[in-house]
Amino acid sequence: MLEHRVENWLELQDALFSGSWNPELQRFRPTLAFRGVPDAGHDLATSLNRRGGNYSRQENVMLRAFRKYARGTTTSCVSLWDWLSLAQHHGLPTRLLDWTFSPYVALHFLSEDPDLYDVDGAVWCVDYRETNRLLPRPLKAQLREEGADVFSAEMLAQVADNLSTFDQLTRHTFVLFFEPPSLDERIINQFALFSVMNDASARLDSFLENQKRGVRRLIVPARLKQEVRDKLDQANITERVLFPGLDGLTRWLRRYYNPKPPGAPLR
């Protein structure tokens, strides 16, 4: 896994869009998933991982209860993967991890908390075409049939309609990326996708450490965070857009009109 520390805004742009030229299409069309974290020390543990112990064994129990009690509040879920996406979206501990197709959305989550401007942040960049090389044959065949690089919930359901079947597709560990259904404007505006592994207790960062191709981790120094945040605000990559509604609006206003934190480093 390649780790690179950027020193300024322009170098950050070059690093985020590096390798995005597609010679076949003659267009800039990257095959990258991005995840921004405000503290470079943060790992890629899922909300299920973070519970510790044998909590992952409760995955099916929680999901079954969620489907039972949430059914009357939504009619948009058909497959298990729809329900799992909805559960993740509303905060239930799951094996899913949030990613985005947008490097700027990733930078938003890196820089949204002024209280963490005194620590380095990081952006994970994963080429899903490379991680797809380790997928079991049924999943690779589904991608070829659809002419796709990432899955939809519907595509996943055609190969594995439950987590037990998914986990048993192969003995080796793999990760895939899929686009959640458009449950609301938040998912749409965040250009969201999820990663999922075939082991609820697996850690994605541990898996990616062994990947020699297609994985980069960009370290954004603390002194650069305020500049990143200000330029994202100017580009309208804000809570008001990414979290449509009054809650997102107030989050944006509360941060935008706050004075610079006393501990924030100077350029």
Coordinates of N, CA, C and O in Angstrom, one line a residue, residues 50-192:
R50 N -16.2 -2.2 15.6 CA -15.9 -1.4 16.8 C -16.5 -1.8 18.0 O -16.2 -1.4 19.1
R51 N -17.6 -2.6 17.9 CA -18.2 -3.1 19.1 C -17.4 -4.1 19.9 O -17.6 -4.3 21.1
G52 N -16.4 -4.7 19.2 CA -15.5 -5.6 19.8 C -16.1 -7.0 20.2 O -17.3 -7.3 20.0
G53 N -15.2 -7.8 20.7 CA -15.6 -9.1 21.2 C -16.3 -10.0 20.1 O -15.8 -10.0 18.9
N54 N -17.3 -10.6 20.4 CA -18.1 -11.5 19.5 C -19.3 -10.8 19.0 O -20.3 -11.4 18.6
Y55 N -19.3 -9.4 19.0 CA -20.5 -8.7 18.6 C -20.9 -9.0 17.2 O -22.1 -8.9 16.9
S56 N -19.9 -9.3 16.3 CA -20.3 -9.6 14.9 C -21.2 -10.7 14.8 O -21.9 -10.8 13.8
R57 N -21.3 -11.6 15.8 CA -22.2 -12.7 15.7 C -23.7 -12.3 15.8 O -24.6 -13.1 15.5
Q58 N -23.9 -11.1 16.3 CA -25.2 -10.5 16.5 C -25.7 -9.9 15.2 O -26.8 -9.4 15.2
E59 N -24.9 -9.9 14.1 CA -25.3 -9.2 12.9 C -26.6 -9.7 12.4 O -27.5 -8.8 12.1
N60 N -26.9 -11.0 12.2 CA -28.1 -11.4 11.6 C -29.3 -11.2 12.6 O -30.4 -10.9 12.1
V61 N -29.0 -11.2 13.9 CA -30.1 -11.0 14.8 C -30.6 -9.5 14.7 O -31.8 -9.2 14.7
M62 N -29.6 -8.6 14.7 CA -30.0 -7.2 14.6 C -30.7 -6.9 13.3 O -31.6 -6.1 13.3
L63 N -30.1 -7.4 12.2 CA -30.7 -7.1 10.9 C -32.1 -7.7 10.8 O -33.0 -7.1 10.2
R64 N -32.3 -8.9 11.3 CA -33.7 -9.5 11.3 C -34.7 -8.6 12.1 O -35.8 -8.3 11.6
A65 N -34.2 -8.1 13.3 CA -35.1 -7.3 14.1 C -35.3 -5.9 13.4 O -36.5 -5.4 13.4
F66 N -34.3 -5.4 12.7 CA -34.5 -4.1 12.0 C -35.5 -4.3 10.9 O -36.4 -3.4 10.7
R67 N -35.4 -5.4 10.1 CA -36.4 -5.6 9.0 C -37.8 -5.7 9.6 O -38.7 -5.3 9.0
K68 N -37.9 -6.4 10.7 CA -39.2 -6.6 11.3 C -39.9 -5.3 11.7 O -41.0 -5.1 11.4
Y69 N -39.1 -4.5 12.4 CA -39.7 -3.3 13.0 C -39.7 -2.1 12.1 O -40.5 -1.1 12.2
A70 N -38.8 -2.1 11.0 CA -38.8 -1.0 10.1 C -39.7 -1.1 8.9 O -39.9 -0.2 8.2
R71 N -40.2 -2.3 8.7 CA -41.0 -2.6 7.5 C -42.2 -1.6 7.3 O -42.5 -1.2 6.2
G72 N -42.8 -1.2 8.4 CA -43.9 -0.4 8.2 C -43.6 1.1 7.9 O -44.5 1.9 7.5
T73 N -42.3 1.4 8.0 CA -41.9 2.8 7.8 C -41.3 3.0 6.4 O -41.0 4.1 6.0
T74 N -41.1 1.9 5.6 CA -40.5 2.0 4.3 C -41.0 1.0 3.4 O -41.3 -0.1 3.8
T75 N -41.1 1.3 2.1 CA -41.6 0.3 1.1 C -40.5 0.2 0.0 O -40.8 -0.5 -1.0
S76 N -39.4 0.8 0.2 CA -38.4 0.8 -0.9 C -37.4 -0.4 -0.9 O -36.6 -0.6 -1.8
C77 N -37.4 -1.2 0.2 CA -36.5 -2.3 0.3 C -37.0 -3.6 -0.2 O -38.1 -4.0 0.2
V78 N -36.3 -4.2 -1.1 CA -36.7 -5.5 -1.7 C -35.7 -6.6 -1.2 O -36.1 -7.6 -0.6
S79 N -34.4 -6.4 -1.5 CA -33.4 -7.5 -1.2 C -32.8 -7.2 0.2 O -32.9 -6.2 0.8
L80 N -32.0 -8.2 0.6 CA -31.2 -8.1 1.8 C -30.3 -6.9 1.7 O -30.1 -6.2 2.7
W81 N -29.7 -6.7 0.5 CA -28.7 -5.6 0.4 C -29.4 -4.3 0.4 O -28.8 -3.3 0.9
D82 N -30.7 -4.2 0.0 CA -31.4 -2.9 0.3 C -31.6 -2.7 1.8 O -31.3 -1.5 2.2
W83 N -32.0 -3.7 2.5 CA -32.2 -3.6 3.9 C -30.9 -3.2 4.7 O -30.8 -2.4 5.6
L84 N -29.8 -3.9 4.2 CA -28.5 -3.7 4.9 C -28.0 -2.2 4.6 O -27.5 -1.6 5.5
S85 N -28.3 -1.7 3.4 CA -28.0 -0.3 3.1 C -28.8 0.6 4.0 O -28.2 1.6 4.5
L86 N -30.1 0.4 4.1 CA -30.9 1.2 4.9 C -30.5 1.2 6.4 O -30.4 2.3 7.0
A87 N -30.1 0.0 6.9 CA -29.7 -0.1 8.3 C -28.4 0.7 8.5 O -28.3 1.5 9.5
Q88 N -27.5 0.6 7.6 CA -26.2 1.3 7.7 C -26.5 2.8 7.6 O -25.9 3.6 8.4
H89 N -27.4 3.2 6.8 CA -27.7 4.6 6.5 C -28.3 5.3 7.8 O -28.1 6.5 8.0
H90 N -29.0 4.5 8.6 CA -29.6 5.0 9.8 C -28.9 4.6 11.1 O -29.5 4.8 12.2
G91 N -27.7 4.2 11.0 CA -26.8 4.0 12.2 C -26.8 2.7 12.8 O -26.2 2.5 13.9
L92 N -27.4 1.6 12.3 CA -27.3 0.3 12.8 C -25.9 -0.2 12.6 O -25.4 -0.1 11.5
P93 N -25.2 -0.8 13.6 CA -23.9 -1.4 13.4 C -24.0 -2.5 12.3 O -24.8 -3.5 12.4
T94 N -23.2 -2.4 11.2 CA -23.2 -3.3 10.1 C -21.8 -3.6 9.7 O -20.8 -2.9 10.1
R95 N -21.6 -4.5 8.8 CA -20.3 -4.8 8.2 C -20.0 -3.8 7.1 O -18.9 -4.0 6.4
L96 N -20.8 -2.9 6.7 CA -20.6 -2.0 5.6 C -19.7 -0.8 6.1 O -19.7 -0.5 7.3
L97 N -19.0 -0.2 5.1 CA -18.2 1.0 5.4 C -18.6 2.0 4.3 O -18.7 1.6 3.1
D98 N -18.7 3.2 4.7 CA -19.1 4.3 3.8 C -17.9 4.8 2.9 O -16.8 5.1 3.5
W99 N -18.1 4.9 1.6 CA -17.2 5.4 0.7 C -17.9 6.4 -0.3 O -19.1 6.5 -0.2
T100 N -17.2 7.0 -1.1 CA -17.8 7.9 -2.1 C -16.9 7.9 -3.4 O -15.7 7.6 -3.4
F101 N -17.6 8.1 -4.5 CA -16.9 8.3 -5.8 C -16.2 9.6 -5.9 O -15.4 9.8 -6.8
S102 N -16.6 10.6 -5.0 CA -16.1 11.9 -5.1 C -15.0 12.2 -4.2 O -15.1 12.1 -3.0
P103 N -13.8 12.6 -4.7 CA -12.7 13.0 -3.8 C -13.0 14.2 -3.0 O -12.5 14.3 -1.9
Y104 N -13.9 15.1 -3.5 CA -14.2 16.3 -2.7 C -15.1 16.0 -1.5 O -15.1 16.6 -0.5
V105 N -16.0 15.0 -1.7 CA -16.9 14.6 -0.6 C -16.0 13.9 0.4 O -16.2 14.2 1.6
A106 N -15.0 13.2 0.0 CA -14.1 12.6 1.0 C -13.3 13.7 1.8 O -13.2 13.6 3.0
L107 N -12.9 14.7 1.1 CA -12.3 15.9 1.7 C -13.2 16.6 2.7 O -12.8 17.1 3.7
H108 N -14.5 16.6 2.4 CA -15.4 17.2 3.3 C -15.4 16.5 4.7 O -15.3 17.1 5.7
F109 N -15.5 15.2 4.6 CA -15.5 14.4 5.9 C -14.1 14.5 6.6 O -14.1 14.3 7.8
L110 N -13.1 14.7 5.9 CA -11.8 14.9 6.5 C -11.7 16.3 7.2 O -11.0 16.4 8.3
S111 N -12.4 17.3 6.7 CA -12.3 18.6 7.2 C -13.5 19.2 7.9 O -13.5 20.4 8.2
E112 N -14.5 18.4 8.1 CA -15.8 19.0 8.7 C -15.7 19.3 10.1 O -16.5 20.1 10.6
D113 N -14.8 18.8 10.9 CA -14.8 19.0 12.4 C -13.6 19.9 12.7 O -12.5 19.5 12.8
P114 N -13.9 21.2 13.0 CA -12.8 22.1 13.4 C -12.1 21.7 14.6 O -10.9 22.1 14.8
D115 N -12.7 20.9 15.5 CA -12.0 20.5 16.7 C -10.8 19.5 16.4 O -10.0 19.3 17.3
L116 N -10.8 19.0 15.2 CA -9.7 18.1 14.8 C -8.7 18.7 13.8 O -8.0 18.0 13.1
Y117 N -8.7 20.0 13.8 CA -7.8 20.7 12.8 C -6.3 20.7 13.3 O -5.4 21.1 12.6
D118 N -6.1 20.2 14.5 CA -4.7 20.1 15.0 C -4.1 18.8 14.8 O -3.0 18.5 15.2
V119 N -4.8 17.8 14.1 CA -4.2 16.5 13.8 C -4.3 16.3 12.2 O -5.1 16.8 11.5
D120 N -3.4 15.5 11.7 CA -3.3 15.2 10.3 C -4.6 14.3 10.0 O -5.0 13.5 10.8
G121 N -5.1 14.6 8.8 CA -6.2 13.7 8.2 C -5.7 12.8 7.1 O -4.5 12.9 6.8
A122 N -6.5 12.0 6.6 CA -6.1 11.1 5.5 C -7.3 10.8 4.6 O -8.5 10.9 5.0
V123 N -6.9 10.5 3.3 CA -7.9 10.1 2.3 C -7.4 8.7 1.8 O -6.3 8.6 1.3
W124 N -8.3 7.7 2.0 CA -8.0 6.4 1.4 C -8.5 6.4 -0.1 O -9.7 6.9 -0.3
C125 N -7.7 5.9 -1.0 CA -8.1 5.8 -2.4 C -7.9 4.4 -2.8 O -6.8 3.8 -2.8
V126 N -9.0 3.7 -3.2 CA -9.0 2.3 -3.6 C -9.5 2.1 -5.0 O -10.6 2.5 -5.3
D127 N -8.7 1.5 -5.8 CA -9.1 1.1 -7.2 C -9.9 -0.2 -7.1 O -9.3 -1.2 -6.9
Y128 N -11.2 0.0 -7.3 CA -12.0 -1.2 -7.2 C -11.8 -2.2 -8.4 O -12.2 -3.4 -8.2
R129 N -11.3 -1.8 -9.5 CA -10.9 -2.8 -10.5 C -9.8 -3.7 -10.0 O -9.8 -4.9 -10.4
E130 N -8.9 -3.2 -9.2 CA -7.9 -4.1 -8.6 C -8.4 -5.0 -7.6 O -8.1 -6.2 -7.5
T131 N -9.2 -4.5 -6.6 CA -9.8 -5.4 -5.6 C -10.8 -6.4 -6.2 O -10.9 -7.5 -5.7
N132 N -11.3 -6.1 -7.4 CA -12.2 -7.0 -8.0 C -11.5 -8.3 -8.5 O -12.1 -9.3 -8.8
R133 N -10.2 -8.2 -8.7 CA -9.4 -9.3 -9.1 C -9.5 -10.5 -8.2 O -9.3 -11.6 -8.6
L134 N -9.8 -10.2 -6.9 CA -9.8 -11.2 -5.9 C -11.2 -11.7 -5.6 O -11.4 -12.6 -4.7
L135 N -12.2 -11.3 -6.4 CA -13.6 -11.7 -6.2 C -13.7 -13.2 -6.6 O -13.1 -13.6 -7.6
P136 N -14.6 -13.9 -6.0 CA -14.9 -15.2 -6.5 C -15.6 -15.2 -7.8 O -16.2 -14.2 -8.3
R137 N -15.6 -16.3 -8.5 CA -16.0 -16.4 -9.9 C -17.5 -16.0 -10.1 O -17.7 -15.2 -11.1
P138 N -18.4 -16.3 -9.3 CA -19.8 -15.9 -9.5 C -19.9 -14.4 -9.5 O -20.7 -13.8 -10.3
L139 N -19.2 -13.7 -8.7 CA -19.3 -12.2 -8.6 C -18.6 -11.6 -9.8 O -19.0 -10.6 -10.4
K140 N -17.4 -12.2 -10.2 CA -16.7 -11.7 -11.4 C -17.6 -11.8 -12.7 O -17.7 -11.0 -13.5
A141 N -18.3 -13.0 -12.7 CA -19.2 -13.2 -13.9 C -20.4 -12.2 -13.9 O -20.8 -11.8 -15.0
Q142 N -20.9 -11.9 -12.7 CA -22.0 -10.9 -12.7 C -21.5 -9.5 -13.2 O -22.2 -8.8 -13.9
L143 N -20.3 -9.1 -12.8 CA -19.8 -7.9 -13.3 C -19.6 -7.9 -14.8 O -19.9 -6.9 -15.5
R144 N -19.1 -9.0 -15.3 CA -18.9 -9.1 -16.8 C -20.2 -9.0 -17.5 O -20.4 -8.4 -18.5
E145 N -21.2 -9.7 -17.0 CA -22.5 -9.8 -17.6 C -23.1 -8.4 -17.7 O -23.8 -8.0 -18.7
E146 N -22.9 -7.6 -16.6 CA -23.5 -6.3 -16.5 C -22.6 -5.2 -17.1 O -23.1 -4.1 -17.3
G147 N -21.4 -5.6 -17.5 CA -20.4 -4.6 -18.0 C -20.2 -3.5 -16.9 O -20.0 -2.3 -17.3
A148 N -20.0 -3.9 -15.7 CA -19.9 -3.0 -14.6 C -18.6 -3.2 -13.8 O -17.9 -4.3 -14.0
D149 N -18.2 -2.2 -13.0 CA -17.0 -2.3 -12.2 C -17.4 -2.4 -10.7 O -16.6 -2.8 -9.9
V150 N -18.6 -1.8 -10.4 CA -19.1 -1.9 -9.0 C -20.5 -2.5 -9.1 O -21.1 -2.5 -10.1
F151 N -20.9 -3.1 -8.0 CA -22.2 -3.8 -8.0 C -23.4 -2.8 -7.6 O -23.1 -1.7 -7.0
S152 N -24.6 -3.2 -7.9 CA -25.7 -2.6 -7.3 C -26.3 -3.6 -6.3 O -25.9 -4.8 -6.3
A153 N -27.2 -3.2 -5.5 CA -27.9 -4.1 -4.6 C -28.6 -5.2 -5.3 O -28.6 -6.4 -4.9
E154 N -29.2 -4.9 -6.5 CA -29.9 -5.8 -7.3 C -28.9 -6.9 -7.8 O -29.2 -8.1 -7.8
M155 N -27.8 -6.5 -8.3 CA -26.8 -7.4 -8.8 C -26.3 -8.3 -7.8 O -26.2 -9.6 -8.0
L156 N -26.0 -7.8 -6.6 CA -25.6 -8.7 -5.5 C -26.6 -9.7 -5.1 O -26.3 -10.9 -4.8
A157 N -27.9 -9.3 -5.1 CA -29.0 -10.2 -4.7 C -29.1 -11.4 -5.7 O -29.5 -12.5 -5.3
Q158 N -28.7 -11.2 -6.9 CA -28.8 -12.3 -7.9 C -27.7 -13.4 -7.6 O -27.9 -14.5 -8.0
V159 N -26.6 -13.0 -7.0 CA -25.6 -13.9 -6.7 C -25.7 -14.5 -5.2 O -25.5 -15.7 -5.0
A160 N -26.1 -13.6 -4.3 CA -26.2 -14.1 -2.9 C -27.4 -13.3 -2.3 O -27.3 -12.1 -2.1
D161 N -28.4 -14.0 -2.0 CA -29.6 -13.3 -1.4 C -29.6 -13.3 0.1 O -30.6 -12.8 0.7
N162 N -28.5 -13.8 0.7 CA -28.4 -13.7 2.2 C -26.9 -13.7 2.5 O -26.0 -14.1 1.7
L163 N -26.6 -13.3 3.7 CA -25.2 -13.1 4.1 C -24.5 -14.4 4.3 O -23.3 -14.5 4.0
S164 N -25.2 -15.5 4.6 CA -24.5 -16.8 4.8 C -24.0 -17.3 3.4 O -22.9 -17.7 3.3
T165 N -24.8 -17.1 2.4 CA -24.4 -17.5 1.0 C -23.3 -16.6 0.6 O -22.3 -17.1 0.0
F166 N -23.3 -15.3 0.8 CA -22.3 -14.4 0.5 C -20.9 -14.8 1.1 O -19.9 -14.9 0.4
D167 N -21.0 -15.1 2.4 CA -19.7 -15.4 3.1 C -19.1 -16.7 2.6 O -17.9 -16.9 2.8
Q168 N -19.9 -17.6 2.1 CA -19.4 -18.9 1.7 C -19.1 -19.0 0.2 O -18.8 -20.1 -0.4
L169 N -19.1 -17.9 -0.5 CA -18.7 -17.9 -1.9 C -17.3 -18.3 -2.2 O -17.0 -18.9 -3.2
T170 N -16.4 -18.1 -1.2 CA -15.0 -18.5 -1.4 C -14.4 -18.5 0.0 O -14.9 -17.9 1.0
R171 N -13.3 -19.3 0.2 CA -12.7 -19.4 1.5 C -11.8 -18.2 1.8 O -11.5 -17.8 2.9
H172 N -11.2 -17.5 0.7 CA -10.3 -16.4 1.0 C -11.1 -15.1 1.2 O -12.3 -15.0 0.7
T173 N -10.5 -14.2 1.9 CA -11.2 -12.9 2.2 C -11.1 -12.0 0.9 O -10.1 -11.9 0.2
F174 N -12.2 -11.3 0.7 CA -12.3 -10.3 -0.4 C -13.1 -9.1 0.0 O -13.9 -9.2 1.0
V175 N -13.0 -8.1 -0.7 CA -13.9 -6.9 -0.5 C -14.5 -6.5 -1.9 O -13.8 -6.7 -2.9
L176 N -15.7 -6.1 -1.9 CA -16.3 -5.5 -3.1 C -17.0 -4.2 -2.7 O -17.3 -3.9 -1.5
F177 N -17.2 -3.4 -3.7 CA -17.9 -2.1 -3.6 C -19.2 -2.1 -4.3 O -19.3 -2.7 -5.4
F178 N -20.3 -1.6 -3.6 CA -21.6 -1.6 -4.3 C -22.3 -0.2 -4.0 O -22.1 0.4 -3.0
E179 N -23.0 0.2 -5.0 CA -23.8 1.4 -4.9 C -25.1 1.1 -4.1 O -25.9 0.2 -4.6
P180 N -25.4 1.8 -3.1 CA -26.7 1.6 -2.4 C -27.8 2.1 -3.2 O -27.6 3.0 -4.1
P181 N -29.0 1.7 -2.9 CA -30.2 2.2 -3.6 C -30.3 3.7 -3.2 O -29.9 4.1 -2.2
S182 N -31.0 4.5 -4.1 CA -31.2 5.9 -3.8 C -32.3 6.1 -2.7 O -33.4 6.5 -3.0
L183 N -31.9 5.8 -1.5 CA -32.9 5.9 -0.4 C -33.3 7.3 -0.1 O -34.5 7.5 0.2
D184 N -32.4 8.3 -0.3 CA -32.8 9.7 -0.1 C -31.8 10.6 -0.8 O -30.8 10.1 -1.4
E185 N -32.0 11.9 -0.7 CA -31.1 12.8 -1.3 C -29.7 12.8 -0.7 O -28.7 13.1 -1.4
R186 N -29.6 12.4 0.5 CA -28.3 12.4 1.2 C -27.3 11.4 0.5 O -26.2 11.7 0.1
I187 N -27.8 10.2 0.2 CA -27.0 9.2 -0.5 C -26.7 9.7 -1.9 O -25.6 9.5 -2.4
I188 N -27.7 10.3 -2.6 CA -27.4 10.7 -3.9 C -26.4 11.8 -4.0 O -25.4 11.8 -4.8
N189 N -26.5 12.8 -3.1 CA -25.6 14.0 -3.1 C -24.2 13.6 -2.7 O -23.3 14.3 -3.1
Q190 N -24.1 12.6 -1.9 CA -22.8 12.2 -1.4 C -22.1 11.3 -2.3 O -21.0 10.9 -2.1
F191 N -22.8 10.9 -3.5 CA -22.2 10.1 -4.5 C -21.6 8.8 -3.8 O -20.5 8.4 -4.0
A192 N -22.5 8.2 -3.0 CA -22.1 7.2 -2.0 C -22.0 5.8 -2.6 O -22.6 5.4 -3.6

